[in-house]
Amino acid sequence: VTTFGLRMVDSQTLRVSKEQDHFLIVPRGVSYGEVSGSLLVKVNILGGVVNQGSSNLSVDCAAFSLHSAIYAARPDVRCIIHLHTPAAAAVSAMKCGILPLSHEALLIGDVAYYEYNGALDEEEDRIQLQKCLGPTCKVLLLRNHGVVALGETVEEAFYKIYHLQSACEIQVSCLSSAGGVENVILLDRDRYKPHGMGSVGWAGNTFGPMQKSRVGEHEFEALMRMLDNL
């Protein structure tokens, strides 16, 4: 994530394969440039440590509470990325929310909004968040705080957060240049409906039939090859 420009990541977690209630998280005090597989800590749904990994560093349970609430209500979600870059934080403070100003804004699909106070200590807050998110939405805007992207795969979560960040940057630049929402052209979501809104899309090529592929799969693999080539 940091390699490709999303440097203000607050937290990123991954549900462990075949262990529905166990999750991998980066321990407190480690920068994303330092992360390796052995450093990751395995926690349960409450944030309790199951496997410490190779470090003796603690887990930020307050930060994980947001992820925990989402995972508990959404068994389809396997990866969550939460960030608050300047652009994402700026859009989260706008009453208008994320506007359909660009192709990137349409690619992220439906957006849920939640009044976030920085923690989810009370069960009532967790339930309200889960209601706001609903059963299918994969982008969550935390008012005056930042954004969250969900994915049924790592590739999908990265795809969502990458385009979400781009959409926020475009919106901040557009509104500051135009002088307000009333001076910009909004795209008709029904008319300009992009492909690949679910977890599985269809990709065609010149010499063969349409084939199924996970959302973000090809882009993510290309980025991984870029890392390998470094």
Coordinates of C-alpha atoms in Angstrom, one line a residue:
V1 CA 0.0 0.0 0.0
T2 CA 2.7 2.5 0.9
T3 CA 4.7 1.7 -2.2
F4 CA 1.9 2.8 -4.4
G5 CA 1.2 6.1 -2.8
L6 CA -1.3 5.5 0.0
R7 CA 1.0 6.5 2.8
M8 CA -1.4 7.7 5.4
V9 CA -2.8 4.3 6.2
D10 CA -4.4 4.1 9.6
S11 CA -5.0 0.3 9.7
Q12 CA -5.2 -2.7 7.5
T13 CA -6.4 -6.2 8.5
L14 CA -7.0 -9.5 6.8
R15 CA -9.2 -12.4 7.8
V16 CA -7.2 -15.6 8.1
S17 CA -8.1 -18.3 5.5
K18 CA -10.0 -21.2 7.1
E19 CA -10.1 -19.3 10.4
Q20 CA -13.2 -17.1 10.2
D21 CA -12.7 -15.5 13.5
H22 CA -8.9 -14.9 13.4
F23 CA -7.3 -11.8 11.7
L24 CA -3.9 -10.5 10.9
I25 CA -2.9 -7.0 11.9
V26 CA 0.2 -4.9 12.0
P27 CA 1.4 -4.3 15.6
R28 CA 1.5 -0.9 17.1
G29 CA 4.7 1.1 16.4
V30 CA 5.7 -0.6 13.1
S31 CA 5.6 1.5 9.9
Y32 CA 4.2 0.0 6.8
G33 CA 7.6 0.2 5.2
E34 CA 8.9 -2.2 7.9
V35 CA 6.1 -4.8 7.7
S36 CA 6.9 -8.4 6.9
G37 CA 4.8 -11.6 7.2
S38 CA 6.5 -12.7 10.4
L39 CA 5.8 -9.4 12.1
L40 CA 2.0 -9.7 11.7
V41 CA 0.0 -10.5 14.8
K42 CA -2.9 -12.9 14.7
V43 CA -5.9 -11.7 16.8
N44 CA -9.4 -12.9 17.5
I45 CA -12.6 -11.0 16.9
L46 CA -12.2 -9.1 20.2
G47 CA -8.6 -8.1 19.4
G48 CA -7.1 -10.6 21.8
V49 CA -3.7 -11.9 20.7
V50 CA -3.7 -15.5 19.3
N51 CA -0.2 -15.5 17.9
Q52 CA 2.3 -12.7 18.7
G53 CA 4.4 -13.1 15.6
S54 CA 8.1 -12.2 15.7
S55 CA 7.8 -9.0 17.7
N56 CA 6.9 -8.2 21.3
L57 CA 4.8 -5.2 20.2
S58 CA 1.2 -4.7 21.3
V59 CA -2.0 -4.4 19.2
D60 CA -4.0 -1.2 19.0
C61 CA -7.3 -2.7 20.2
A62 CA -9.1 0.7 19.9
A63 CA -8.2 0.8 16.2
F64 CA -9.1 -2.8 15.7
S65 CA -12.6 -2.2 17.2
L66 CA -13.7 -0.6 13.9
H67 CA -12.5 -3.6 12.0
S68 CA -14.0 -6.0 14.5
A69 CA -17.5 -4.5 14.2
I70 CA -17.4 -4.8 10.4
Y71 CA -16.0 -8.4 10.4
A72 CA -18.7 -9.5 12.9
A73 CA -21.5 -8.3 10.7
R74 CA -20.0 -9.1 7.3
P75 CA -18.7 -12.7 6.9
D76 CA -18.2 -11.9 3.2
V77 CA -15.4 -9.4 4.0
R78 CA -11.8 -10.8 4.2
C79 CA -9.8 -7.5 4.0
I80 CA -10.3 -4.0 5.4
I81 CA -8.2 -0.9 4.7
H82 CA -8.7 2.3 6.6
L83 CA -6.9 5.4 5.7
H84 CA -7.1 9.2 6.3
T85 CA -4.9 11.0 3.8
P86 CA -5.5 14.7 3.6
A87 CA -7.8 14.3 0.6
A88 CA -9.8 11.5 2.2
A89 CA -10.1 13.4 5.5
A90 CA -11.2 16.5 3.6
V91 CA -14.0 14.8 1.7
S92 CA -15.1 13.1 4.9
A93 CA -15.7 16.5 6.3
M94 CA -17.8 17.7 3.4
K95 CA -21.6 17.6 3.8
C96 CA -22.0 16.5 0.2
G97 CA -19.9 13.4 0.8
I98 CA -18.3 11.7 -2.3
L99 CA -19.7 13.3 -5.4
P100 CA -20.0 11.5 -8.8
L101 CA -17.4 13.9 -10.4
S102 CA -15.2 11.3 -12.0
H103 CA -14.9 7.8 -13.4
E104 CA -13.0 6.9 -10.2
A105 CA -15.9 8.0 -8.0
L106 CA -18.2 5.7 -10.0
L107 CA -15.9 2.7 -9.8
I108 CA -16.1 2.6 -6.0
G109 CA -19.8 1.9 -6.0
D110 CA -22.2 2.6 -3.2
V111 CA -20.9 4.6 -0.2
A112 CA -22.1 4.4 3.4
Y113 CA -21.7 7.2 5.9
Y114 CA -21.2 7.0 9.7
E115 CA -20.7 9.6 12.4
Y116 CA -17.5 8.3 13.9
N117 CA -16.2 9.5 17.3
G118 CA -12.9 7.7 17.1
A119 CA -13.9 4.5 19.0
L120 CA -16.5 1.8 19.1
D121 CA -16.6 0.9 22.8
E122 CA -20.3 0.7 23.1
E123 CA -22.4 -2.0 21.6
E124 CA -24.9 0.6 20.5
D125 CA -22.3 2.3 18.4
R126 CA -21.2 -1.0 16.8
I127 CA -24.8 -1.8 15.9
Q128 CA -25.3 1.6 14.4
L129 CA -22.2 1.2 12.3
Q130 CA -23.3 -2.2 11.0
K131 CA -26.7 -0.8 10.1
C132 CA -25.1 2.1 8.2
L133 CA -22.9 -0.3 6.3
G134 CA -25.6 -2.8 5.4
P135 CA -25.1 -6.2 3.9
T136 CA -23.4 -5.3 0.6
C137 CA -21.7 -1.9 0.7
K138 CA -17.9 -2.0 0.5
V139 CA -17.0 1.7 1.0
L140 CA -17.5 3.5 4.3
L141 CA -16.9 7.2 4.9
L142 CA -16.3 8.1 8.5
R143 CA -17.4 11.7 9.0
N144 CA -14.5 14.1 9.7
H145 CA -12.1 11.1 10.0
G146 CA -11.4 9.3 6.8
V147 CA -12.5 6.3 4.7
V148 CA -12.7 2.5 4.8
A149 CA -12.6 0.0 2.0
L150 CA -13.8 -3.6 2.3
G151 CA -13.0 -6.5 0.1
E152 CA -13.8 -10.2 -0.3
T153 CA -10.2 -10.4 -1.4
V154 CA -7.1 -8.3 -0.8
E155 CA -7.2 -7.3 -4.4
E156 CA -10.7 -6.0 -4.2
A157 CA -10.0 -4.0 -1.0
F158 CA -6.9 -2.4 -2.7
Y159 CA -8.9 -1.7 -5.9
K160 CA -11.6 0.1 -3.8
I161 CA -9.2 2.1 -1.7
Y162 CA -7.0 3.1 -4.6
H163 CA -9.9 4.5 -6.6
L164 CA -11.5 6.0 -3.5
Q165 CA -8.3 7.9 -2.8
S166 CA -8.2 9.1 -6.4
A167 CA -11.8 10.1 -6.3
C168 CA -11.2 12.2 -3.1
E169 CA -8.1 13.9 -4.7
I170 CA -10.1 14.8 -7.8
Q171 CA -13.0 16.1 -5.7
V172 CA -10.8 18.3 -3.5
S173 CA -9.0 19.7 -6.5
C174 CA -12.3 20.2 -8.5
L175 CA -14.2 22.0 -5.8
S176 CA -11.3 24.2 -4.8
S177 CA -10.9 25.3 -8.4
A178 CA -14.6 25.6 -9.3
G179 CA -15.5 27.5 -6.1
G180 CA -18.3 25.1 -5.0
V181 CA -20.6 22.2 -5.8
E182 CA -22.9 24.4 -7.8
N183 CA -20.2 25.1 -10.4
V184 CA -19.3 21.5 -11.3
I185 CA -20.9 18.9 -13.6
L186 CA -22.0 15.7 -11.8
L187 CA -22.1 12.4 -13.7
D188 CA -25.4 10.5 -14.0
R189 CA -24.7 7.2 -12.1
D190 CA -27.3 5.4 -14.2
R191 CA -25.9 6.5 -17.5
Y192 CA -22.3 6.1 -16.7
K193 CA -22.4 2.8 -14.9
P194 CA -18.9 1.2 -14.9
H195 CA -18.1 -2.5 -15.0
G196 CA -16.8 -4.6 -12.2
M197 CA -19.0 -3.4 -9.3
G198 CA -19.2 -6.8 -7.6
S199 CA -16.5 -9.1 -6.2
V200 CA -16.2 -10.9 -9.5
G201 CA -16.2 -9.3 -12.9
W202 CA -15.8 -10.3 -16.6
A203 CA -12.7 -9.6 -18.6
G204 CA -12.4 -10.1 -22.3
N205 CA -9.5 -10.1 -24.7
T206 CA -9.0 -9.8 -28.5
F207 CA -8.3 -13.5 -29.1
G208 CA -10.6 -15.2 -26.6
P209 CA -14.0 -15.3 -24.9
M210 CA -14.9 -13.3 -21.8
Q211 CA -13.4 -14.8 -18.6
K212 CA -14.2 -14.4 -14.9
S213 CA -11.7 -12.5 -12.8
R214 CA -11.8 -11.1 -9.3
V215 CA -12.2 -7.3 -9.1
G216 CA -8.7 -5.7 -9.0
E217 CA -6.9 -9.1 -9.6
H218 CA -5.1 -8.0 -12.8
E219 CA -4.1 -4.6 -11.5
F220 CA -2.9 -6.1 -8.2
E221 CA -0.8 -8.7 -9.9
A222 CA 0.8 -6.0 -12.2
L223 CA 1.7 -4.0 -9.1
M224 CA 3.2 -7.1 -7.5
R225 CA 5.3 -7.7 -10.6
M226 CA 6.5 -4.1 -10.3
L227 CA 7.7 -4.8 -6.8
D228 CA 9.4 -8.0 -7.8
N229 CA 11.3 -6.1 -10.6
L230 CA 12.6 -3.6 -8.0

